[in-house]
Amino acid sequence: KINLVHGAHRDGKRPDEAMKKWRGYGLGQFIHWGLYAIPGGEWNGKTYNGAAEWIRSWDGIPKSTYDSLIYKFNPVNFDAKAWAATAKQMGAKYVTITTKHHDGFCLWPSKYTDYTVANSPWKKDIIKPLVDAYDAAGIDVILYFSVMDWNHPGWRYDIKTEADSIAFEGFKQFTRNQLIELLTLYPTAKGLWFDGTWDKSWVKQAAFADELEQELRKLRPGIIIGSRFRADEYGKRHFDSNGVLIGDYEQGWERKLPEKIADVHGNDWDCVMTVPENQWGYNKAWKGHIKTAFELIEMTAKSVSLGGNFVMNFGPQGDGAIRKEELQLAKEIGDWMKVNSEAIYNCEYAVLDKQDWGYFTKKTGSNKIYMLVFNTPINGKYRVKLPAKMGISMAAPLSNPGVKLKIEEIKANEYFIEFNNPSAKQPFVITFETDTDKKSNQNYEKAKT
Ligand SMILES: C[C@@H]1N[C@@H](c2nc3ccccc3[nH]2)[C@H](O)[C@@H]1O
């Protein structure tokens, strides 16, 4: 073990109530909104091939021209309650909202820079109505904050000269001031989702970032901060030089999912996912592979089955309206969640071998197991392997608990649950209970000898 001052200060899952609640969210919403939504991935009729929220970095646009988009920010169709209602009907339990993306434009009236909504035609705070609307909808708010800030004169990609160092010191104080300002203005926020922390300039600030994280935790006890905020003194990010996760949950799952439980190293984690292949901010061209509700539901099931949460991204238009394709996806996912969310909320890794038909989840603190089916076996028999001495009982379709499904033990601790569901067009859930004393329930039929 290396002696670290600025590595992880805790190992394993946080045991407190705030983190237990976070662990049980299952499904979340990401909102990427800012000036980049105005061009929407297009400029002077030419389409930008990268991610729309990165259009400022495109050679085709002078930086000052992009920065003057502030004078066009007037989202007349912005309706915080409508956004929260969309998330509510979709079944999201938390929302991560961009307060400031890499371009440095602040959606709140920060007093530490002029580059905010206060100096746009809109003038008003965007974050406050969003926090209030989502709080009222019972959806917890996490504030996304990009450390990298292309607008701030003190930002540097690396510290090479004394001048860089002096400029970056000012930038560090600016960053600290804005974070304290956000937690003070929006005290109900449950966490901070940091981004833009990979450049050398910030990676070299192990001590400063560690002290700042501890200051923020003292200011807002229970606040949730992931592994993307800071590096240890050897520049190690997410996992410190001893391989221990820095922060409260792993934040590396951006547009990708773990395959097996070993991939998550016993940590909390969430996966943040775009609907197109790689567009977070609004992009007019809704092109390439656009994930269907079925795919997004499967990613949610897979995430929860591996002990994480799934966060689906929305990129509202420059006028403040959510695009119709995203509203449609939210509706389809919401319709599925209305029937099946019991298998998602407050569920965890079931410690059972994955089977071809889909994913297992387990209700936290109970012996209820859910089988989320995405691939129906032609013979209608769903294989389940249990640890030795564990019994199985009461298998039923989640949507029809009165239907007692036949359970056949085909060999030691291995069962077929029979369910013929030929009309299924949507993923469905079978549920059963386990108990540790196998002898106690012999309601399954012994294999015919
Ligand atoms: C959550 C996502 N993180 C940002 C981002 N910028 C990147 C630059 C390089 C590689 C990955 C990146 N992800 C994206 O713009 C989005 O905000």
Coordinates of C-alpha atoms and ligand atoms in Angstrom, one line a residue:
K1 CA 0.0 0.0 0.0
I2 CA 1.3 3.4 -1.0
N3 CA 1.0 6.1 1.7
L4 CA -1.4 8.6 0.2
V5 CA -2.6 11.9 1.6
H6 CA -5.0 12.8 -1.2
G7 CA -6.3 9.4 -2.2
A8 CA -9.6 7.8 -1.2
H9 CA -10.7 8.7 2.3
R10 CA -13.1 5.8 2.6
D11 CA -13.4 2.3 1.1
G12 CA -16.5 0.4 0.2
K13 CA -20.1 1.6 -0.2
R14 CA -21.2 4.6 1.9
P15 CA -23.6 3.2 4.6
D16 CA -25.6 6.4 5.3
E17 CA -29.3 7.0 4.5
A18 CA -28.6 9.6 1.8
M19 CA -26.4 7.2 -0.1
K20 CA -28.9 4.3 0.5
K21 CA -31.6 6.5 -1.2
W22 CA -29.2 7.2 -4.1
R23 CA -28.4 3.5 -4.4
G24 CA -32.1 2.7 -4.9
Y25 CA -32.9 5.3 -7.5
G26 CA -32.6 2.8 -10.4
L27 CA -33.5 5.3 -13.2
G28 CA -32.4 8.9 -13.6
Q29 CA -32.6 11.8 -16.1
F30 CA -29.6 13.8 -17.3
I31 CA -30.3 17.3 -18.7
H32 CA -27.8 18.9 -21.0
W33 CA -28.9 22.5 -21.7
G34 CA -27.1 25.7 -22.5
L35 CA -26.0 28.0 -25.3
Y36 CA -24.9 25.1 -27.4
A37 CA -28.6 24.1 -27.8
I38 CA -29.1 27.3 -29.9
P39 CA -27.0 26.2 -32.9
G40 CA -27.9 22.6 -32.2
G41 CA -24.9 21.1 -33.9
E42 CA -25.2 23.3 -37.0
W43 CA -23.5 26.6 -38.0
N44 CA -24.1 28.6 -41.2
G45 CA -25.8 25.6 -42.7
K46 CA -22.9 23.3 -42.0
T47 CA -23.3 20.4 -39.6
Y48 CA -20.7 19.8 -36.9
N49 CA -19.8 16.2 -36.6
G50 CA -18.8 16.1 -33.0
A51 CA -21.1 16.2 -29.9
A52 CA -23.3 19.3 -30.2
E53 CA -22.3 20.7 -26.7
W54 CA -18.7 20.8 -28.0
I55 CA -19.5 22.9 -31.0
R56 CA -17.4 25.8 -29.6
S57 CA -14.3 23.7 -30.1
W58 CA -15.1 23.4 -33.8
D59 CA -12.6 25.3 -36.0
G60 CA -15.5 26.5 -38.1
I61 CA -16.6 29.0 -35.4
P62 CA -14.6 31.8 -34.0
K63 CA -14.7 31.5 -30.2
S64 CA -16.0 35.0 -29.7
T65 CA -18.8 34.3 -32.1
Y66 CA -19.9 31.3 -30.1
D67 CA -19.5 33.3 -26.8
S68 CA -21.9 36.0 -28.1
L69 CA -24.7 33.3 -28.2
I70 CA -25.4 34.6 -24.7
Y71 CA -27.2 37.5 -26.4
K72 CA -29.5 35.0 -28.1
F73 CA -30.4 33.0 -24.9
N74 CA -34.2 33.6 -24.6
P75 CA -35.9 30.2 -24.2
V76 CA -39.5 31.4 -24.5
N77 CA -40.8 27.8 -24.3
F78 CA -38.8 26.9 -21.1
D79 CA -41.1 25.3 -18.6
A80 CA -39.5 23.7 -15.6
K81 CA -42.7 22.1 -14.4
A82 CA -43.2 20.5 -17.8
W83 CA -39.6 19.1 -17.7
A84 CA -40.2 17.7 -14.2
A85 CA -43.6 16.2 -15.2
T86 CA -41.9 14.4 -18.1
A87 CA -39.3 13.0 -15.8
K88 CA -42.0 12.0 -13.3
Q89 CA -44.1 10.1 -15.8
M90 CA -41.0 8.4 -17.1
G91 CA -40.2 7.1 -13.6
A92 CA -36.9 8.9 -13.0
K93 CA -36.0 9.2 -9.3
Y94 CA -33.2 11.7 -9.8
V95 CA -32.1 14.3 -12.3
T96 CA -28.6 15.6 -13.1
I97 CA -28.8 19.1 -14.5
T98 CA -25.9 21.1 -16.2
T99 CA -25.4 24.3 -14.2
K100 CA -22.3 25.1 -16.3
H101 CA -20.9 23.0 -19.1
H102 CA -17.4 23.3 -20.6
D103 CA -18.3 26.6 -22.4
G104 CA -18.6 28.3 -19.0
F105 CA -22.1 29.7 -19.5
C106 CA -23.9 29.6 -16.1
L107 CA -27.6 28.7 -16.0
W108 CA -27.7 30.5 -12.6
P109 CA -26.9 34.2 -11.9
S110 CA -23.5 33.6 -10.5
K111 CA -21.9 36.7 -9.0
Y112 CA -18.4 35.4 -9.9
T113 CA -18.7 35.9 -13.7
D114 CA -20.7 38.0 -16.2
Y115 CA -21.2 34.9 -18.4
T116 CA -24.5 33.9 -16.9
V117 CA -28.2 33.9 -17.7
A118 CA -28.4 37.3 -15.8
N119 CA -26.7 39.0 -18.8
S120 CA -28.9 37.2 -21.4
P121 CA -32.2 38.4 -22.8
W122 CA -33.8 35.8 -20.5
K123 CA -32.2 37.4 -17.4
K124 CA -33.8 35.0 -14.9
D125 CA -32.3 32.1 -13.0
I126 CA -32.9 28.7 -14.8
I127 CA -31.6 26.4 -12.0
K128 CA -33.9 27.7 -9.2
P129 CA -37.2 26.9 -11.1
L130 CA -35.8 23.5 -12.1
V131 CA -34.7 22.6 -8.6
D132 CA -38.1 23.7 -7.2
A133 CA -40.0 21.9 -9.9
Y134 CA -38.1 18.6 -9.5
D135 CA -38.2 18.8 -5.7
A136 CA -42.0 19.3 -5.9
A137 CA -42.2 16.2 -8.2
G138 CA -40.3 14.2 -5.6
I139 CA -37.3 13.8 -7.9
D140 CA -33.9 14.4 -6.3
V141 CA -31.6 17.0 -8.0
I142 CA -27.9 16.5 -8.6
L143 CA -26.0 19.6 -10.0
Y144 CA -23.7 18.9 -12.9
F145 CA -20.6 21.2 -12.9
S146 CA -17.8 21.4 -15.4
V147 CA -14.5 22.3 -13.8
M148 CA -13.1 23.0 -17.3
D149 CA -14.4 26.4 -18.2
W150 CA -13.5 27.7 -21.7
N151 CA -14.8 31.2 -21.0
H152 CA -12.8 31.9 -17.8
P153 CA -9.5 33.7 -18.6
G154 CA -7.7 31.8 -15.8
W155 CA -8.5 28.3 -17.3
R156 CA -5.4 26.4 -18.5
Y157 CA -5.1 22.9 -19.9
D158 CA -1.7 22.6 -18.2
I159 CA 0.5 24.7 -15.9
K160 CA 3.7 25.3 -17.8
T161 CA 4.8 28.8 -16.7
E162 CA 4.7 31.0 -13.6
A163 CA 2.1 33.0 -15.4
D164 CA 0.0 29.9 -15.9
S165 CA 0.3 29.1 -12.3
I166 CA -0.8 32.6 -11.2
A167 CA -3.8 32.6 -13.6
F168 CA -4.8 29.1 -12.5
E169 CA -4.7 30.1 -8.8
G170 CA -7.3 32.7 -9.6
F171 CA -9.3 30.1 -11.5
K172 CA -9.2 27.7 -8.6
Q173 CA -10.7 30.3 -6.2
F174 CA -13.3 31.1 -8.9
T175 CA -14.2 27.4 -9.0
R176 CA -14.4 27.2 -5.2
N177 CA -16.6 30.3 -5.0
Q178 CA -19.0 29.0 -7.6
L179 CA -19.4 25.6 -5.9
I180 CA -20.0 27.2 -2.5
E181 CA -22.5 29.6 -4.3
L182 CA -24.4 26.6 -5.9
L183 CA -24.7 24.7 -2.6
T184 CA -25.8 27.9 -0.9
L185 CA -28.4 29.0 -3.5
Y186 CA -29.7 25.4 -4.0
P187 CA -29.5 23.7 -0.6
T188 CA -31.8 20.9 -1.5
A189 CA -29.4 19.5 -4.1
K190 CA -28.3 16.0 -3.2
G191 CA -25.1 15.9 -5.1
L192 CA -22.6 17.4 -7.5
W193 CA -21.7 15.6 -10.8
F194 CA -18.3 16.9 -11.8
D195 CA -17.0 16.8 -15.4
G196 CA -14.1 18.4 -17.3
T197 CA -11.5 17.2 -14.8
W198 CA -9.2 15.2 -17.0
D199 CA -6.7 18.0 -18.1
K200 CA -3.3 18.1 -16.4
S201 CA -3.9 21.5 -14.9
W202 CA -6.7 20.1 -12.7
V203 CA -5.1 16.7 -12.2
K204 CA -2.1 18.5 -10.6
Q205 CA -4.4 20.0 -8.0
A206 CA -4.7 16.9 -5.8
A207 CA -4.3 18.8 -2.5
F208 CA -6.6 21.7 -3.4
A209 CA -9.3 19.5 -4.9
D210 CA -9.2 17.2 -1.8
E211 CA -9.5 20.1 0.6
L212 CA -12.3 21.6 -1.6
E213 CA -14.2 18.3 -1.6
Q214 CA -13.9 18.1 2.2
E215 CA -15.1 21.7 2.5
L216 CA -18.1 21.0 0.3
R217 CA -19.0 17.9 2.3
K218 CA -18.8 19.9 5.6
L219 CA -21.0 22.7 4.0
R220 CA -23.6 20.1 2.9
P221 CA -23.4 17.0 5.0
G222 CA -24.5 13.9 3.1
I223 CA -23.8 15.4 -0.3
I224 CA -22.9 12.9 -2.9
I225 CA -19.8 13.4 -5.0
G226 CA -18.5 10.8 -7.5
S227 CA -15.1 9.6 -8.6
R228 CA -14.7 12.2 -11.4
F229 CA -13.9 15.2 -9.2
R230 CA -10.3 14.8 -8.2
A231 CA -7.1 12.9 -8.7
D232 CA -4.7 11.7 -6.0
E233 CA -1.2 13.1 -5.6
Y234 CA 0.2 10.8 -8.2
G235 CA -2.4 11.9 -10.8
K236 CA -4.6 8.8 -10.5
R237 CA -8.3 9.5 -11.2
H238 CA -11.4 7.5 -10.2
F239 CA -9.2 4.9 -8.5
D240 CA -6.3 6.1 -6.4
S241 CA -2.8 4.7 -6.4
N242 CA -3.9 1.9 -4.1
G243 CA -6.8 1.0 -6.4
V244 CA -9.4 2.4 -4.1
L245 CA -12.4 4.4 -5.5
I246 CA -12.1 8.1 -4.9
G247 CA -15.5 9.6 -4.0
D248 CA -18.9 8.0 -3.3
Y249 CA -19.6 6.2 -6.5
E250 CA -17.8 5.3 -9.8
Q251 CA -18.5 7.9 -12.5
G252 CA -16.6 6.3 -15.3
W253 CA -19.6 4.7 -17.0
E254 CA -20.2 7.4 -19.6
R255 CA -21.9 5.9 -22.7
K256 CA -20.9 2.4 -21.7
L257 CA -22.1 -0.3 -19.3
P258 CA -20.3 -2.9 -17.2
E259 CA -20.7 -6.4 -18.5
K260 CA -20.4 -8.4 -15.3
I261 CA -20.4 -7.8 -11.5
A262 CA -16.6 -8.0 -11.3
D263 CA -16.4 -4.9 -13.5
V264 CA -17.9 -2.7 -10.7
H265 CA -15.5 -3.7 -7.9
G266 CA -18.1 -3.7 -5.2
N267 CA -18.7 0.1 -5.6
D268 CA -21.8 2.1 -6.3
W269 CA -22.0 3.5 -9.8
D270 CA -24.2 5.1 -12.4
C271 CA -24.2 4.9 -16.2
V272 CA -24.9 8.1 -18.0
M273 CA -26.2 7.5 -21.6
T274 CA -27.0 9.5 -24.7
V275 CA -30.0 8.5 -26.9
P276 CA -28.1 9.1 -30.1
E277 CA -24.6 7.6 -30.2
N278 CA -22.8 10.7 -28.8
Q279 CA -25.0 13.8 -28.5
W280 CA -25.6 15.3 -25.0
G281 CA -26.6 18.9 -26.0
Y282 CA -29.5 19.4 -28.5
N283 CA -28.5 18.4 -32.0
K284 CA -31.0 19.2 -34.8
A285 CA -29.7 16.2 -36.8
W286 CA -31.3 13.3 -34.9
K287 CA -29.1 10.9 -36.9
G288 CA -27.2 7.6 -36.6
H289 CA -28.5 4.9 -34.3
I290 CA -31.1 6.4 -32.0
K291 CA -31.7 4.1 -29.0
T292 CA -35.3 2.7 -28.7
A293 CA -37.3 2.6 -25.5
F294 CA -36.7 -1.2 -25.5
E295 CA -32.9 -0.7 -25.6
L296 CA -33.0 2.0 -22.9
I297 CA -35.2 -0.2 -20.7
E298 CA -32.8 -3.1 -21.1
M299 CA -29.8 -0.8 -20.2
T300 CA -31.8 0.2 -17.1
A301 CA -32.4 -3.4 -16.2
K302 CA -28.8 -4.3 -16.8
S303 CA -27.6 -1.4 -14.7
V304 CA -29.8 -2.3 -11.7
S305 CA -28.9 -6.0 -12.1
L306 CA -25.3 -5.0 -11.6
G307 CA -25.9 -2.7 -8.6
G308 CA -26.0 0.6 -10.4
N309 CA -28.4 3.3 -11.7
F310 CA -29.1 4.2 -15.3
V311 CA -29.3 7.9 -16.3
M312 CA -30.8 8.8 -19.7
N313 CA -29.9 12.1 -21.3
F314 CA -32.2 14.7 -22.6
G315 CA -31.0 17.7 -24.6
P316 CA -33.7 20.4 -24.6
Q317 CA -33.9 22.7 -27.6
G318 CA -32.6 26.3 -27.6
D319 CA -36.2 27.5 -27.1
G320 CA -36.5 25.5 -23.9
A321 CA -38.9 22.8 -25.2
I322 CA -38.0 19.1 -25.0
R323 CA -37.9 17.5 -28.5
K324 CA -40.7 15.3 -29.4
E325 CA -38.5 12.2 -29.9
E326 CA -37.4 12.4 -26.3
L327 CA -40.9 13.0 -25.1
Q328 CA -42.0 9.9 -26.9
L329 CA -39.2 7.8 -25.4
A330 CA -40.1 9.1 -21.9
K331 CA -43.7 8.1 -22.5
E332 CA -42.8 4.6 -23.6
I333 CA -40.3 4.1 -20.8
G334 CA -42.8 5.5 -18.3
D335 CA -45.5 3.1 -19.6
W336 CA -43.2 0.2 -18.9
M337 CA -42.1 1.5 -15.5
K338 CA -45.7 1.9 -14.5
V339 CA -46.1 -1.9 -14.6
N340 CA -42.5 -3.1 -13.8
S341 CA -40.8 -0.4 -11.6
E342 CA -41.0 -2.7 -8.5
A343 CA -38.1 -4.7 -10.2
I344 CA -36.1 -1.5 -10.6
Y345 CA -36.5 0.8 -7.5
N346 CA -34.6 -0.1 -4.4
C347 CA -33.2 -3.2 -6.1
E348 CA -29.7 -4.5 -6.2
Y349 CA -27.4 -7.2 -7.6
A350 CA -29.1 -10.6 -6.8
V351 CA -25.9 -12.6 -6.5
L352 CA -27.3 -15.2 -9.1
D353 CA -25.7 -16.4 -12.3
K354 CA -26.9 -14.4 -15.2
Q355 CA -29.1 -16.4 -17.6
D356 CA -29.8 -15.9 -21.4
W357 CA -33.4 -14.7 -20.9
G358 CA -32.4 -11.5 -19.2
Y359 CA -31.5 -10.0 -15.8
F360 CA -32.0 -10.7 -12.1
T361 CA -32.6 -8.0 -9.6
K362 CA -33.3 -8.4 -5.9
K363 CA -35.3 -6.1 -3.7
T364 CA -33.0 -4.5 -1.1
G365 CA -33.6 -5.9 2.4
S366 CA -35.9 -8.7 1.2
N367 CA -35.8 -12.1 -0.4
K368 CA -37.8 -11.0 -3.4
I369 CA -36.1 -11.8 -6.8
Y370 CA -37.2 -10.3 -10.1
M371 CA -36.4 -11.8 -13.5
L372 CA -36.5 -9.1 -16.1
V373 CA -37.1 -11.0 -19.4
F374 CA -35.8 -9.6 -22.7
N375 CA -35.3 -12.9 -24.5
T376 CA -38.1 -15.4 -24.1
P377 CA -37.0 -19.1 -24.3
I378 CA -38.9 -20.9 -27.1
N379 CA -39.8 -23.7 -24.6
G380 CA -41.2 -21.2 -22.1
K381 CA -38.8 -22.6 -19.4
Y382 CA -36.7 -20.0 -17.5
R383 CA -33.5 -21.4 -16.0
V384 CA -32.7 -20.3 -12.5
K385 CA -29.6 -21.4 -10.5
L386 CA -29.6 -20.8 -6.7
P387 CA -26.9 -21.2 -4.2
A388 CA -27.1 -24.5 -2.3
K389 CA -29.6 -24.7 0.6
M390 CA -31.6 -21.8 -0.9
G391 CA -35.3 -22.7 -1.7
I392 CA -37.5 -21.0 -4.3
S393 CA -41.2 -20.4 -4.0
M394 CA -44.2 -18.3 -5.3
A395 CA -43.1 -17.7 -8.8
A396 CA -45.5 -15.4 -10.6
P397 CA -45.7 -12.8 -13.4
L398 CA -45.1 -9.4 -11.6
S399 CA -48.1 -8.0 -13.5
N400 CA -50.3 -11.0 -12.5
P401 CA -49.3 -12.2 -9.0
G402 CA -52.3 -14.5 -8.9
V403 CA -50.8 -16.8 -11.5
K404 CA -48.8 -19.5 -9.8
L405 CA -46.0 -20.5 -12.2
K406 CA -44.8 -24.1 -12.1
I407 CA -41.3 -24.6 -10.7
E408 CA -39.4 -27.8 -11.6
E409 CA -36.1 -28.7 -9.9
I410 CA -34.1 -30.1 -12.8
K411 CA -31.0 -30.8 -10.7
A412 CA -29.5 -29.7 -7.5
N413 CA -30.2 -26.0 -7.0
E414 CA -31.2 -25.6 -10.6
Y415 CA -34.8 -24.9 -11.7
F416 CA -37.1 -24.2 -14.6
I417 CA -39.8 -21.7 -14.1
E418 CA -42.5 -22.3 -16.7
F419 CA -44.3 -19.3 -18.2
N420 CA -45.7 -19.3 -21.7
N421 CA -46.3 -15.7 -22.7
P422 CA -46.5 -15.8 -26.5
S423 CA -48.1 -12.4 -26.9
A424 CA -45.2 -10.6 -25.1
K425 CA -44.0 -7.7 -27.2
Q426 CA -42.5 -5.8 -24.3
P427 CA -39.9 -6.9 -21.7
F428 CA -41.8 -8.4 -18.7
V429 CA -41.0 -9.5 -15.2
I430 CA -41.4 -12.8 -13.3
T431 CA -40.9 -12.7 -9.6
F432 CA -40.2 -15.3 -7.0
E433 CA -39.1 -15.5 -3.4
T434 CA -36.1 -17.4 -2.0
D435 CA -35.6 -18.7 1.5
T436 CA -32.5 -20.0 3.0
D437 CA -34.1 -23.1 4.4
K438 CA -34.7 -25.3 1.3
K439 CA -36.5 -28.0 3.2
S440 CA -39.2 -25.6 4.2
N441 CA -40.9 -25.3 0.9
Q442 CA -41.3 -28.3 -1.3
N443 CA -43.8 -26.8 -3.6
Y444 CA -41.6 -27.4 -6.6
E445 CA -41.9 -30.7 -8.4
K446 CA -39.0 -33.0 -8.1
A447 CA -37.7 -33.9 -11.6
K448 CA -39.5 -37.1 -12.7
T449 CA -37.1 -39.9 -11.9
Ligands
LIG1 C1 -21.4 13.8 -19.6 C2 -20.6 14.1 -20.8 N1 -19.2 14.5 -20.5 C3 -18.7 15.4 -21.5 C4 -17.5 14.9 -22.1 N2 -16.5 15.6 -22.7 C5 -15.6 14.7 -23.1 C6 -14.4 14.9 -23.7 C7 -13.6 13.8 -24.1 C8 -14.0 12.6 -23.8 C9 -15.2 12.4 -23.1 C10 -16.0 13.5 -22.8 N3 -17.2 13.6 -22.2 C11 -19.8 15.5 -22.5 O1 -19.9 16.8 -23.2 C12 -21.0 15.4 -21.6 O2 -21.2 16.5 -20.7

